[in-house]
Amino acid sequence: MKEKGGAVYQLFLLALSIYVLLIVFFETFLITDPEISLILQRIDLCICFVFLGDFFVNLYNANNKLSYLKWGWIDLLSSIPLVDPFRWGRLARIVRILRFIRTIKSLKLLVSSIQASKFQSLTLVVILITFVAYTVCASLILELESSYEGGINTANEALWWAFLNIMNAKVSITQAQSTGGIVATVVLNKIGLLLFAYFNAMIIAWLIQKRVSINQNLDANNT
């Protein structure tokens, strides 16, 4: 079954698949706080939309849709959130992606593919780092701050707190009181600065490329 997307995209999906299985594992066996479980379920829901999008793109681009559905139905079922047996079906997605990566023949070709898509690789790495940091810090802040007066006690408060810290917004935000909470705040602030700098660099690079293209067209017209 031919997959839509290159090696970089498949590696990104592999990382997301492993991460979401870790979320399912922690929520099922280790997490006892219902509010932290709620955070993990909402993160799982977001990742499911990514997986569903990947399924429909692959289905749309498949030369033989019935042939794709012989395997693709597993991806569809495993992308349904909050249904435990289906969520563990994401193991099949990991196996499939690993099989796809094996077809690249060698590590050297895989590295070459990544180097040939530096912009895409960097973008997906930034997205992955941001997503993981957001999830981990939002979950930790509930554990760290729940015992403090006026602390963060619900999943909604934790998710909103993490979002505002990534955006470096200081309006109507609960300040962390514990040492761990302060560290999480600093981490999210730095991630937010990374995002801001990265998107600024993207815009500048696009403007430079646009200007070079315009100058080349003008030179071609003059000659």
JSON list of N, CA, C and O in Angstrom, two decimals, residues 3 6 12 14 28 58-59 72 77 85 93 96 101 112 117 123 126 129 132 139-140 145 169 182-183 198 201 205:
[
{"chain": "A", "resi": 3, "resn": "GLU", "atom": "N", "xyz": [1.89, 4.99, 0.57]},
{"chain": "A", "resi": 3, "resn": "GLU", "atom": "CA", "xyz": [1.50, 6.04, 1.50]},
{"chain": "A", "resi": 3, "resn": "GLU", "atom": "C", "xyz": [1.68, 7.41, 0.87]},
{"chain": "A", "resi": 3, "resn": "GLU", "atom": "O", "xyz": [2.58, 7.64, 0.08]},
{"chain": "A", "resi": 6, "resn": "GLY", "atom": "N", "xyz": [6.24, 11.84, 2.16]},
{"chain": "A", "resi": 6, "resn": "GLY", "atom": "CA", "xyz": [7.58, 11.29, 2.12]},
{"chain": "A", "resi": 6, "resn": "GLY", "atom": "C", "xyz": [8.04, 10.78, 3.46]},
{"chain": "A", "resi": 6, "resn": "GLY", "atom": "O", "xyz": [7.25, 10.64, 4.41]},
{"chain": "A", "resi": 12, "resn": "PHE", "atom": "N", "xyz": [7.18, 11.79, 11.17]},
{"chain": "A", "resi": 12, "resn": "PHE", "atom": "CA", "xyz": [6.34, 12.63, 12.04]},
{"chain": "A", "resi": 12, "resn": "PHE", "atom": "C", "xyz": [5.13, 11.84, 12.53]},
{"chain": "A", "resi": 12, "resn": "PHE", "atom": "O", "xyz": [4.79, 11.87, 13.72]},
{"chain": "A", "resi": 14, "resn": "LEU", "atom": "N", "xyz": [4.93, 8.62, 12.73]},
{"chain": "A", "resi": 14, "resn": "LEU", "atom": "CA", "xyz": [5.44, 7.58, 13.63]},
{"chain": "A", "resi": 14, "resn": "LEU", "atom": "C", "xyz": [5.63, 8.14, 15.04]},
{"chain": "A", "resi": 14, "resn": "LEU", "atom": "O", "xyz": [5.22, 7.50, 16.03]},
{"chain": "A", "resi": 28, "resn": "THR", "atom": "N", "xyz": [-4.53, 4.86, 31.01]},
{"chain": "A", "resi": 28, "resn": "THR", "atom": "CA", "xyz": [-5.20, 3.60, 31.38]},
{"chain": "A", "resi": 28, "resn": "THR", "atom": "C", "xyz": [-4.64, 3.00, 32.67]},
{"chain": "A", "resi": 28, "resn": "THR", "atom": "O", "xyz": [-5.39, 2.51, 33.52]},
{"chain": "A", "resi": 58, "resn": "ASN", "atom": "N", "xyz": [-4.97, 9.62, 2.18]},
{"chain": "A", "resi": 58, "resn": "ASN", "atom": "CA", "xyz": [-4.50, 8.37, 1.57]},
{"chain": "A", "resi": 58, "resn": "ASN", "atom": "C", "xyz": [-5.60, 7.70, 0.75]},
{"chain": "A", "resi": 58, "resn": "ASN", "atom": "O", "xyz": [-5.35, 7.16, -0.33]},
{"chain": "A", "resi": 59, "resn": "LEU", "atom": "N", "xyz": [-6.83, 7.73, 1.29]},
{"chain": "A", "resi": 59, "resn": "LEU", "atom": "CA", "xyz": [-7.95, 7.12, 0.57]},
{"chain": "A", "resi": 59, "resn": "LEU", "atom": "C", "xyz": [-8.23, 7.87, -0.73]},
{"chain": "A", "resi": 59, "resn": "LEU", "atom": "O", "xyz": [-8.44, 7.25, -1.79]},
{"chain": "A", "resi": 72, "resn": "GLY", "atom": "N", "xyz": [-6.50, 0.00, 5.28]},
{"chain": "A", "resi": 72, "resn": "GLY", "atom": "CA", "xyz": [-6.80, 1.33, 5.80]},
{"chain": "A", "resi": 72, "resn": "GLY", "atom": "C", "xyz": [-7.90, 1.37, 6.84]},
{"chain": "A", "resi": 72, "resn": "GLY", "atom": "O", "xyz": [-7.96, 2.29, 7.65]},
{"chain": "A", "resi": 77, "resn": "LEU", "atom": "N", "xyz": [-10.44, 2.92, 12.19]},
{"chain": "A", "resi": 77, "resn": "LEU", "atom": "CA", "xyz": [-10.95, 2.53, 13.51]},
{"chain": "A", "resi": 77, "resn": "LEU", "atom": "C", "xyz": [-10.04, 3.03, 14.63]},
{"chain": "A", "resi": 77, "resn": "LEU", "atom": "O", "xyz": [-10.51, 3.50, 15.67]},
{"chain": "A", "resi": 85, "resn": "PRO", "atom": "N", "xyz": [-10.54, -0.27, 22.84]},
{"chain": "A", "resi": 85, "resn": "PRO", "atom": "CA", "xyz": [-10.01, -1.33, 21.96]},
{"chain": "A", "resi": 85, "resn": "PRO", "atom": "C", "xyz": [-9.49, -0.77, 20.63]},
{"chain": "A", "resi": 85, "resn": "PRO", "atom": "O", "xyz": [-8.49, -1.24, 20.10]},
{"chain": "A", "resi": 93, "resn": "ARG", "atom": "N", "xyz": [-0.74, 0.96, 13.02]},
{"chain": "A", "resi": 93, "resn": "ARG", "atom": "CA", "xyz": [-0.24, 2.12, 12.27]},
{"chain": "A", "resi": 93, "resn": "ARG", "atom": "C", "xyz": [1.28, 2.22, 12.40]},
{"chain": "A", "resi": 93, "resn": "ARG", "atom": "O", "xyz": [1.99, 2.51, 11.43]},
{"chain": "A", "resi": 96, "resn": "ARG", "atom": "N", "xyz": [2.92, -0.38, 10.25]},
{"chain": "A", "resi": 96, "resn": "ARG", "atom": "CA", "xyz": [2.82, -0.03, 8.83]},
{"chain": "A", "resi": 96, "resn": "ARG", "atom": "C", "xyz": [3.83, 1.05, 8.46]},
{"chain": "A", "resi": 96, "resn": "ARG", "atom": "O", "xyz": [4.47, 1.00, 7.41]},
{"chain": "A", "resi": 101, "resn": "ILE", "atom": "N", "xyz": [9.12, 2.80, 6.08]},
{"chain": "A", "resi": 101, "resn": "ILE", "atom": "CA", "xyz": [10.47, 3.34, 6.22]},
{"chain": "A", "resi": 101, "resn": "ILE", "atom": "C", "xyz": [11.51, 2.31, 5.77]},
{"chain": "A", "resi": 101, "resn": "ILE", "atom": "O", "xyz": [12.55, 2.65, 5.21]},
{"chain": "A", "resi": 112, "resn": "SER", "atom": "N", "xyz": [19.30, 11.41, 3.57]},
{"chain": "A", "resi": 112, "resn": "SER", "atom": "CA", "xyz": [19.29, 12.25, 2.37]},
{"chain": "A", "resi": 112, "resn": "SER", "atom": "C", "xyz": [17.90, 12.81, 2.11]},
{"chain": "A", "resi": 112, "resn": "SER", "atom": "O", "xyz": [17.75, 13.98, 1.72]},
{"chain": "A", "resi": 117, "resn": "SER", "atom": "N", "xyz": [14.51, 17.81, 2.47]},
{"chain": "A", "resi": 117, "resn": "SER", "atom": "CA", "xyz": [13.27, 18.49, 2.89]},
{"chain": "A", "resi": 117, "resn": "SER", "atom": "C", "xyz": [13.52, 19.19, 4.22]},
{"chain": "A", "resi": 117, "resn": "SER", "atom": "O", "xyz": [12.79, 18.98, 5.20]},
{"chain": "A", "resi": 123, "resn": "THR", "atom": "N", "xyz": [9.94, 22.25, 10.31]},
{"chain": "A", "resi": 123, "resn": "THR", "atom": "CA", "xyz": [8.57, 22.63, 10.68]},
{"chain": "A", "resi": 123, "resn": "THR", "atom": "C", "xyz": [7.90, 21.54, 11.51]},
{"chain": "A", "resi": 123, "resn": "THR", "atom": "O", "xyz": [7.29, 21.82, 12.55]},
{"chain": "A", "resi": 126, "resn": "VAL", "atom": "N", "xyz": [9.41, 21.37, 15.04]},
{"chain": "A", "resi": 126, "resn": "VAL", "atom": "CA", "xyz": [8.92, 22.47, 15.88]},
{"chain": "A", "resi": 126, "resn": "VAL", "atom": "C", "xyz": [7.50, 22.17, 16.35]},
{"chain": "A", "resi": 126, "resn": "VAL", "atom": "O", "xyz": [7.17, 22.36, 17.53]},
{"chain": "A", "resi": 129, "resn": "ILE", "atom": "N", "xyz": [7.69, 19.33, 19.04]},
{"chain": "A", "resi": 129, "resn": "ILE", "atom": "CA", "xyz": [8.22, 19.81, 20.32]},
{"chain": "A", "resi": 129, "resn": "ILE", "atom": "C", "xyz": [7.17, 20.64, 21.04]},
{"chain": "A", "resi": 129, "resn": "ILE", "atom": "O", "xyz": [6.96, 20.49, 22.26]},
{"chain": "A", "resi": 132, "resn": "VAL", "atom": "N", "xyz": [4.28, 18.30, 22.37]},
{"chain": "A", "resi": 132, "resn": "VAL", "atom": "CA", "xyz": [4.68, 17.49, 23.53]},
{"chain": "A", "resi": 132, "resn": "VAL", "atom": "C", "xyz": [4.83, 18.37, 24.76]},
{"chain": "A", "resi": 132, "resn": "VAL", "atom": "O", "xyz": [4.36, 18.01, 25.86]},
{"chain": "A", "resi": 139, "resn": "SER", "atom": "N", "xyz": [-0.44, 18.78, 31.87]},
{"chain": "A", "resi": 139, "resn": "SER", "atom": "CA", "xyz": [-0.73, 17.66, 32.78]},
{"chain": "A", "resi": 139, "resn": "SER", "atom": "C", "xyz": [-0.03, 17.85, 34.12]},
{"chain": "A", "resi": 139, "resn": "SER", "atom": "O", "xyz": [-0.61, 17.62, 35.19]},
{"chain": "A", "resi": 140, "resn": "LEU", "atom": "N", "xyz": [1.24, 18.25, 34.07]},
{"chain": "A", "resi": 140, "resn": "LEU", "atom": "CA", "xyz": [2.02, 18.41, 35.30]},
{"chain": "A", "resi": 140, "resn": "LEU", "atom": "C", "xyz": [1.50, 19.53, 36.19]},
{"chain": "A", "resi": 140, "resn": "LEU", "atom": "O", "xyz": [1.54, 19.41, 37.41]},
{"chain": "A", "resi": 145, "resn": "GLU", "atom": "N", "xyz": [0.11, 22.13, 41.19]},
{"chain": "A", "resi": 145, "resn": "GLU", "atom": "CA", "xyz": [-0.53, 23.34, 41.71]},
{"chain": "A", "resi": 145, "resn": "GLU", "atom": "C", "xyz": [-1.85, 23.10, 42.44]},
{"chain": "A", "resi": 145, "resn": "GLU", "atom": "O", "xyz": [-2.40, 24.03, 43.04]},
{"chain": "A", "resi": 169, "resn": "ALA", "atom": "N", "xyz": [1.30, 35.29, 26.92]},
{"chain": "A", "resi": 169, "resn": "ALA", "atom": "CA", "xyz": [0.28, 36.26, 27.32]},
{"chain": "A", "resi": 169, "resn": "ALA", "atom": "C", "xyz": [0.19, 36.31, 28.83]},
{"chain": "A", "resi": 169, "resn": "ALA", "atom": "O", "xyz": [0.16, 35.28, 29.50]},
{"chain": "A", "resi": 182, "resn": "ILE", "atom": "N", "xyz": [6.78, 26.74, 38.17]},
{"chain": "A", "resi": 182, "resn": "ILE", "atom": "CA", "xyz": [7.58, 27.86, 37.63]},
{"chain": "A", "resi": 182, "resn": "ILE", "atom": "C", "xyz": [8.48, 27.36, 36.49]},
{"chain": "A", "resi": 182, "resn": "ILE", "atom": "O", "xyz": [8.62, 28.02, 35.46]},
{"chain": "A", "resi": 183, "resn": "VAL", "atom": "N", "xyz": [9.08, 26.18, 36.69]},
{"chain": "A", "resi": 183, "resn": "VAL", "atom": "CA", "xyz": [9.91, 25.59, 35.64]},
{"chain": "A", "resi": 183, "resn": "VAL", "atom": "C", "xyz": [9.07, 25.33, 34.39]},
{"chain": "A", "resi": 183, "resn": "VAL", "atom": "O", "xyz": [9.50, 25.62, 33.26]},
{"chain": "A", "resi": 198, "resn": "TYR", "atom": "N", "xyz": [10.51, 31.26, 14.82]},
{"chain": "A", "resi": 198, "resn": "TYR", "atom": "CA", "xyz": [10.45, 30.40, 13.65]},
{"chain": "A", "resi": 198, "resn": "TYR", "atom": "C", "xyz": [9.50, 30.96, 12.60]},
{"chain": "A", "resi": 198, "resn": "TYR", "atom": "O", "xyz": [9.84, 31.02, 11.40]},
{"chain": "A", "resi": 201, "resn": "ALA", "atom": "N", "xyz": [10.99, 33.91, 10.95]},
{"chain": "A", "resi": 201, "resn": "ALA", "atom": "CA", "xyz": [12.00, 33.49, 9.97]},
{"chain": "A", "resi": 201, "resn": "ALA", "atom": "C", "xyz": [11.34, 32.99, 8.70]},
{"chain": "A", "resi": 201, "resn": "ALA", "atom": "O", "xyz": [11.82, 33.25, 7.59]},
{"chain": "A", "resi": 205, "resn": "ALA", "atom": "N", "xyz": [11.99, 34.67, 5.12]},
{"chain": "A", "resi": 205, "resn": "ALA", "atom": "CA", "xyz": [12.50, 33.84, 4.03]},
{"chain": "A", "resi": 205, "resn": "ALA", "atom": "C", "xyz": [11.58, 33.91, 2.83]},
{"chain": "A", "resi": 205, "resn": "ALA", "atom": "O", "xyz": [12.03, 33.96, 1.68]}
]
